[in-house]
């Protein structure tokens, strides 16, 4: 099965590499700069010989820098160190996605380090997901054009299905009725499409012929006991977002 990257992570990074993370830090404006400083760090896994026996290797840091717009790109095993270095005790608000089965979970040691009683407030889960949902509602003209193209392709695919079903209405046992006034029911076994899966196959094939892979459904993206496809941390005064 191909990787289904977590949607919010993919929106922020465009990275489809499993076991990747992103940290976004937002530092307050200073005398030198009237705008807050936003910095993104993308973490990708190192190449593992045991993994590359069966799967393509992850990109090198150099290759990732040429394809992703993150300010810093590092290895995933450095993630906790970078987060710890970005957190300023008493000054940093850490925002994370809800730690539920719907989203990849942060490493337990990292959560413990970010939630030290009396030292650091626990990461907040209230704001990051709604903020991402709001941001994703805003589309650029380029994104709108892609949506229009996807709609046009999927509409033509639906028309293909309707034409196939239309032939079934006109034909009985593979032969066109010679008497248009005689209405003959199409019996079971005579339909070209008898199951939903068959309609889906025609729909997907039609879309793929035009270079578009349709999203048929939004299934659970992360299963327990499976390595998380990604993680995000975000930092207000000093604000940190982690995915």
Coordinates of C-alpha atoms in Angstrom, one line a residue:
X1 CA 0.0 0.0 0.0
X2 CA 1.4 3.5 -0.8
X3 CA 1.9 5.8 2.0
X4 CA -1.0 8.1 2.9
X5 CA 0.7 11.0 4.4
X6 CA -1.1 12.9 7.2
X7 CA -2.9 15.7 5.4
X8 CA -1.9 18.6 7.7
X9 CA 1.7 17.6 7.6
X10 CA 1.6 17.3 3.8
X11 CA -0.1 20.7 3.5
X12 CA 2.7 22.4 5.5
X13 CA 5.7 20.6 3.9
X14 CA 4.8 18.8 0.7
X15 CA 6.8 15.9 2.1
X16 CA 5.6 12.4 1.4
X17 CA 8.4 10.6 3.2
X18 CA 7.4 8.3 6.1
X19 CA 8.6 9.0 9.6
X20 CA 9.2 12.6 8.9
X21 CA 8.6 15.6 11.2
X22 CA 8.3 19.3 11.0
X23 CA 8.9 22.0 13.6
X24 CA 7.8 25.6 13.0
X25 CA 9.0 28.3 15.3
X26 CA 7.5 31.8 15.5
X27 CA 9.6 34.3 17.3
X28 CA 8.3 37.8 18.3
X29 CA 9.2 40.9 16.4
X30 CA 12.3 42.8 17.5
X31 CA 13.7 46.3 17.2
X32 CA 15.5 45.1 14.0
X33 CA 12.4 43.5 12.5
X34 CA 8.8 44.6 12.8
X35 CA 7.6 41.2 11.7
X36 CA 7.7 37.9 13.7
X37 CA 10.3 35.5 12.5
X38 CA 8.9 32.3 11.2
X39 CA 11.3 29.3 10.7
X40 CA 10.5 25.8 9.6
X41 CA 12.6 22.8 10.1
X42 CA 11.9 19.5 8.2
X43 CA 13.2 16.3 9.6
X44 CA 13.5 13.2 7.3
X45 CA 14.8 9.7 8.2
X46 CA 18.3 8.5 7.4
X47 CA 18.7 5.7 4.9
X48 CA 18.3 2.4 6.6
X49 CA 19.8 -0.6 4.7
X50 CA 17.1 -2.9 6.2
X51 CA 14.3 -0.6 4.9
X52 CA 15.8 -0.1 1.5
X53 CA 15.8 -3.8 0.8
X54 CA 12.1 -3.4 0.2
X55 CA 11.4 0.3 -0.2
X56 CA 13.0 3.2 -2.0
X57 CA 15.5 5.1 0.2
X58 CA 14.5 8.5 1.6
X59 CA 16.1 11.5 0.0
X60 CA 19.4 12.8 1.2
X61 CA 19.5 16.1 2.9
X62 CA 21.0 17.7 -0.2
X63 CA 18.2 16.3 -2.4
X64 CA 15.5 17.3 0.1
X65 CA 16.9 20.9 0.1
X66 CA 16.4 21.1 -3.6
X67 CA 12.7 19.9 -3.5
X68 CA 11.4 21.4 -0.2
X69 CA 11.2 25.0 1.0
X70 CA 11.9 24.4 4.6
X71 CA 14.5 26.8 6.2
X72 CA 16.4 23.9 7.7
X73 CA 16.4 20.2 6.8
X74 CA 17.8 17.7 9.3
X75 CA 17.5 14.0 10.1
X76 CA 14.6 12.6 12.1
X77 CA 16.8 11.2 14.8
X78 CA 17.8 14.9 15.6
X79 CA 14.1 15.9 16.1
X80 CA 14.0 15.8 19.9
X81 CA 17.3 17.6 20.2
X82 CA 16.1 20.4 17.9
X83 CA 12.8 20.8 19.8
X84 CA 14.5 20.9 23.1
X85 CA 16.8 23.6 21.8
X86 CA 13.9 25.7 20.5
X87 CA 12.0 25.6 23.8
X88 CA 12.8 28.5 26.1
X89 CA 11.6 27.6 29.6
X90 CA 8.9 29.9 30.7
X91 CA 8.7 31.7 27.4
X92 CA 7.6 29.2 24.8
X93 CA 4.1 28.0 24.0
X94 CA 4.2 24.6 22.3
X95 CA 1.3 23.7 20.0
X96 CA 0.7 20.1 18.8
X97 CA -2.0 18.1 17.1
X98 CA -4.4 16.1 19.3
X99 CA -2.6 13.0 20.5
X100 CA -5.3 10.6 19.3
X101 CA -5.5 7.7 16.9
X102 CA -6.4 10.1 14.2
X103 CA -3.0 11.7 14.2
X104 CA 0.6 10.5 14.6
X105 CA 1.7 10.7 18.2
X106 CA 4.8 12.5 19.5
X107 CA 7.5 10.4 21.1
X108 CA 6.7 9.8 24.8
X109 CA 10.1 11.1 26.1
X110 CA 9.6 14.4 24.1
X111 CA 6.1 14.9 25.5
X112 CA 7.4 14.2 29.0
X113 CA 10.2 16.8 28.5
X114 CA 7.8 19.4 27.2
X115 CA 5.5 18.9 30.2
X116 CA 7.8 19.2 33.2
X117 CA 5.7 20.1 36.2
X118 CA 6.5 23.5 37.6
X119 CA 8.9 24.2 34.8
X120 CA 7.1 24.1 31.4
X121 CA 3.4 24.2 30.6
X122 CA 2.1 21.1 28.8
X123 CA 1.8 21.4 25.0
X124 CA -1.5 22.9 23.8
X125 CA -3.7 20.9 21.5
X126 CA -6.6 23.4 21.3
X127 CA -5.3 25.8 18.6
X128 CA -3.1 24.2 16.1
X129 CA -5.6 21.9 14.3
X130 CA -8.3 24.7 13.9
X131 CA -5.6 27.1 12.7
X132 CA -4.5 24.5 10.0
X133 CA -8.2 24.0 9.0
X134 CA -8.7 27.7 8.6
X135 CA -5.4 28.1 6.6
X136 CA -6.3 25.2 4.3
X137 CA -9.6 27.0 3.4
X138 CA -7.6 29.8 1.7
X139 CA -6.6 28.7 -1.8
X140 CA -4.3 30.4 -4.2
X141 CA -5.3 30.9 -7.9
X142 CA -2.9 28.0 -8.7
X143 CA -4.7 25.7 -6.2
X144 CA -8.1 26.8 -7.5
X145 CA -7.0 25.9 -11.1
X146 CA -5.9 22.4 -9.9
X147 CA -9.3 21.9 -8.2
X148 CA -11.1 22.9 -11.5
X149 CA -9.0 20.4 -13.4
X150 CA -9.7 17.7 -10.9
X151 CA -13.4 18.4 -11.0
X152 CA -13.4 18.3 -14.8
X153 CA -11.5 15.0 -15.0
X154 CA -13.7 13.3 -12.3
X155 CA -16.9 14.7 -14.0
X156 CA -15.8 13.0 -17.3
X157 CA -15.1 9.8 -15.3
X158 CA -18.7 9.9 -13.9
X159 CA -20.0 10.4 -17.5
X160 CA -18.1 7.2 -18.6
X161 CA -19.9 5.2 -15.8
X162 CA -23.3 6.7 -16.9
X163 CA -22.6 5.7 -20.5
X164 CA -21.8 2.2 -19.5
X165 CA -24.9 1.9 -17.5
X166 CA -26.9 3.5 -20.3
X167 CA -25.8 0.7 -22.6
X168 CA -27.1 -1.9 -20.1
X169 CA -30.5 -0.3 -20.2
X170 CA -30.6 -0.5 -24.0
X171 CA -29.2 -4.0 -24.3
X172 CA -30.4 -7.4 -23.2
X173 CA -27.9 -10.2 -23.0
X174 CA -25.5 -8.2 -25.1
X175 CA -27.9 -7.6 -28.0
X176 CA -29.8 -4.4 -28.8
X177 CA -33.5 -4.8 -28.6
X178 CA -35.0 -4.8 -32.2
X179 CA -38.3 -3.6 -30.9
X180 CA -37.9 -0.1 -29.3
X181 CA -41.5 -0.2 -28.0
X182 CA -41.0 -3.4 -26.1
X183 CA -39.5 -2.8 -22.6
X184 CA -37.5 -5.7 -21.4
X185 CA -35.9 -5.7 -18.0
X186 CA -32.2 -6.3 -17.8
X187 CA -31.7 -9.5 -15.8
X188 CA -29.0 -10.0 -13.1
X189 CA -25.8 -11.0 -14.6
X190 CA -26.4 -8.8 -17.7
X191 CA -25.2 -5.6 -16.2
X192 CA -21.7 -4.4 -17.1
X193 CA -21.5 -2.9 -13.6
X194 CA -23.0 -5.1 -10.9
X195 CA -20.9 -4.0 -7.9
X196 CA -19.7 -0.7 -6.5
X197 CA -16.1 -1.9 -6.8
X198 CA -16.6 -2.3 -10.6
X199 CA -18.0 1.2 -10.9
X200 CA -15.0 2.5 -8.8
X201 CA -12.6 0.6 -11.1
X202 CA -14.0 2.3 -14.2
X203 CA -14.0 5.7 -12.5
X204 CA -10.3 5.3 -11.3
X205 CA -9.2 4.0 -14.7
X206 CA -10.8 6.9 -16.5
X207 CA -9.2 9.4 -14.2
X208 CA -5.8 7.8 -14.4
X209 CA -5.9 8.0 -18.2
X210 CA -5.9 11.7 -17.8
X211 CA -3.1 11.7 -15.3
X212 CA -5.2 12.2 -12.2
X213 CA -5.3 9.8 -9.2
X214 CA -8.7 10.4 -7.5
X215 CA -9.2 10.3 -3.7
X216 CA -12.0 7.8 -3.3
X217 CA -12.3 8.0 0.5
X218 CA -10.5 9.4 3.5
X219 CA -9.7 6.3 5.5
X220 CA -7.9 6.2 8.9
X221 CA -4.4 7.5 8.2
X222 CA -2.6 6.1 11.2
X223 CA -3.0 2.7 12.8
X224 CA -1.8 1.8 16.3
X225 CA 1.5 -0.1 16.4
X226 CA 2.5 1.3 13.1
X227 CA 5.3 3.9 12.7
X228 CA 3.8 7.4 12.4
X229 CA 4.1 8.8 8.9
X230 CA 4.9 12.2 10.4
X231 CA 4.9 14.4 13.4
X232 CA 4.4 18.4 13.7
X233 CA 5.6 20.8 16.7
X234 CA 4.7 24.6 16.4
X235 CA 6.4 27.9 18.7
X236 CA 3.5 33.0 20.9
X237 CA 5.8 35.0 22.7
X238 CA 8.0 32.4 21.5
X239 CA 5.6 30.0 19.8
X240 CA 6.5 26.5 18.7
X241 CA 4.4 24.2 16.4
X242 CA 5.3 20.5 16.1
X243 CA 3.9 18.0 13.7

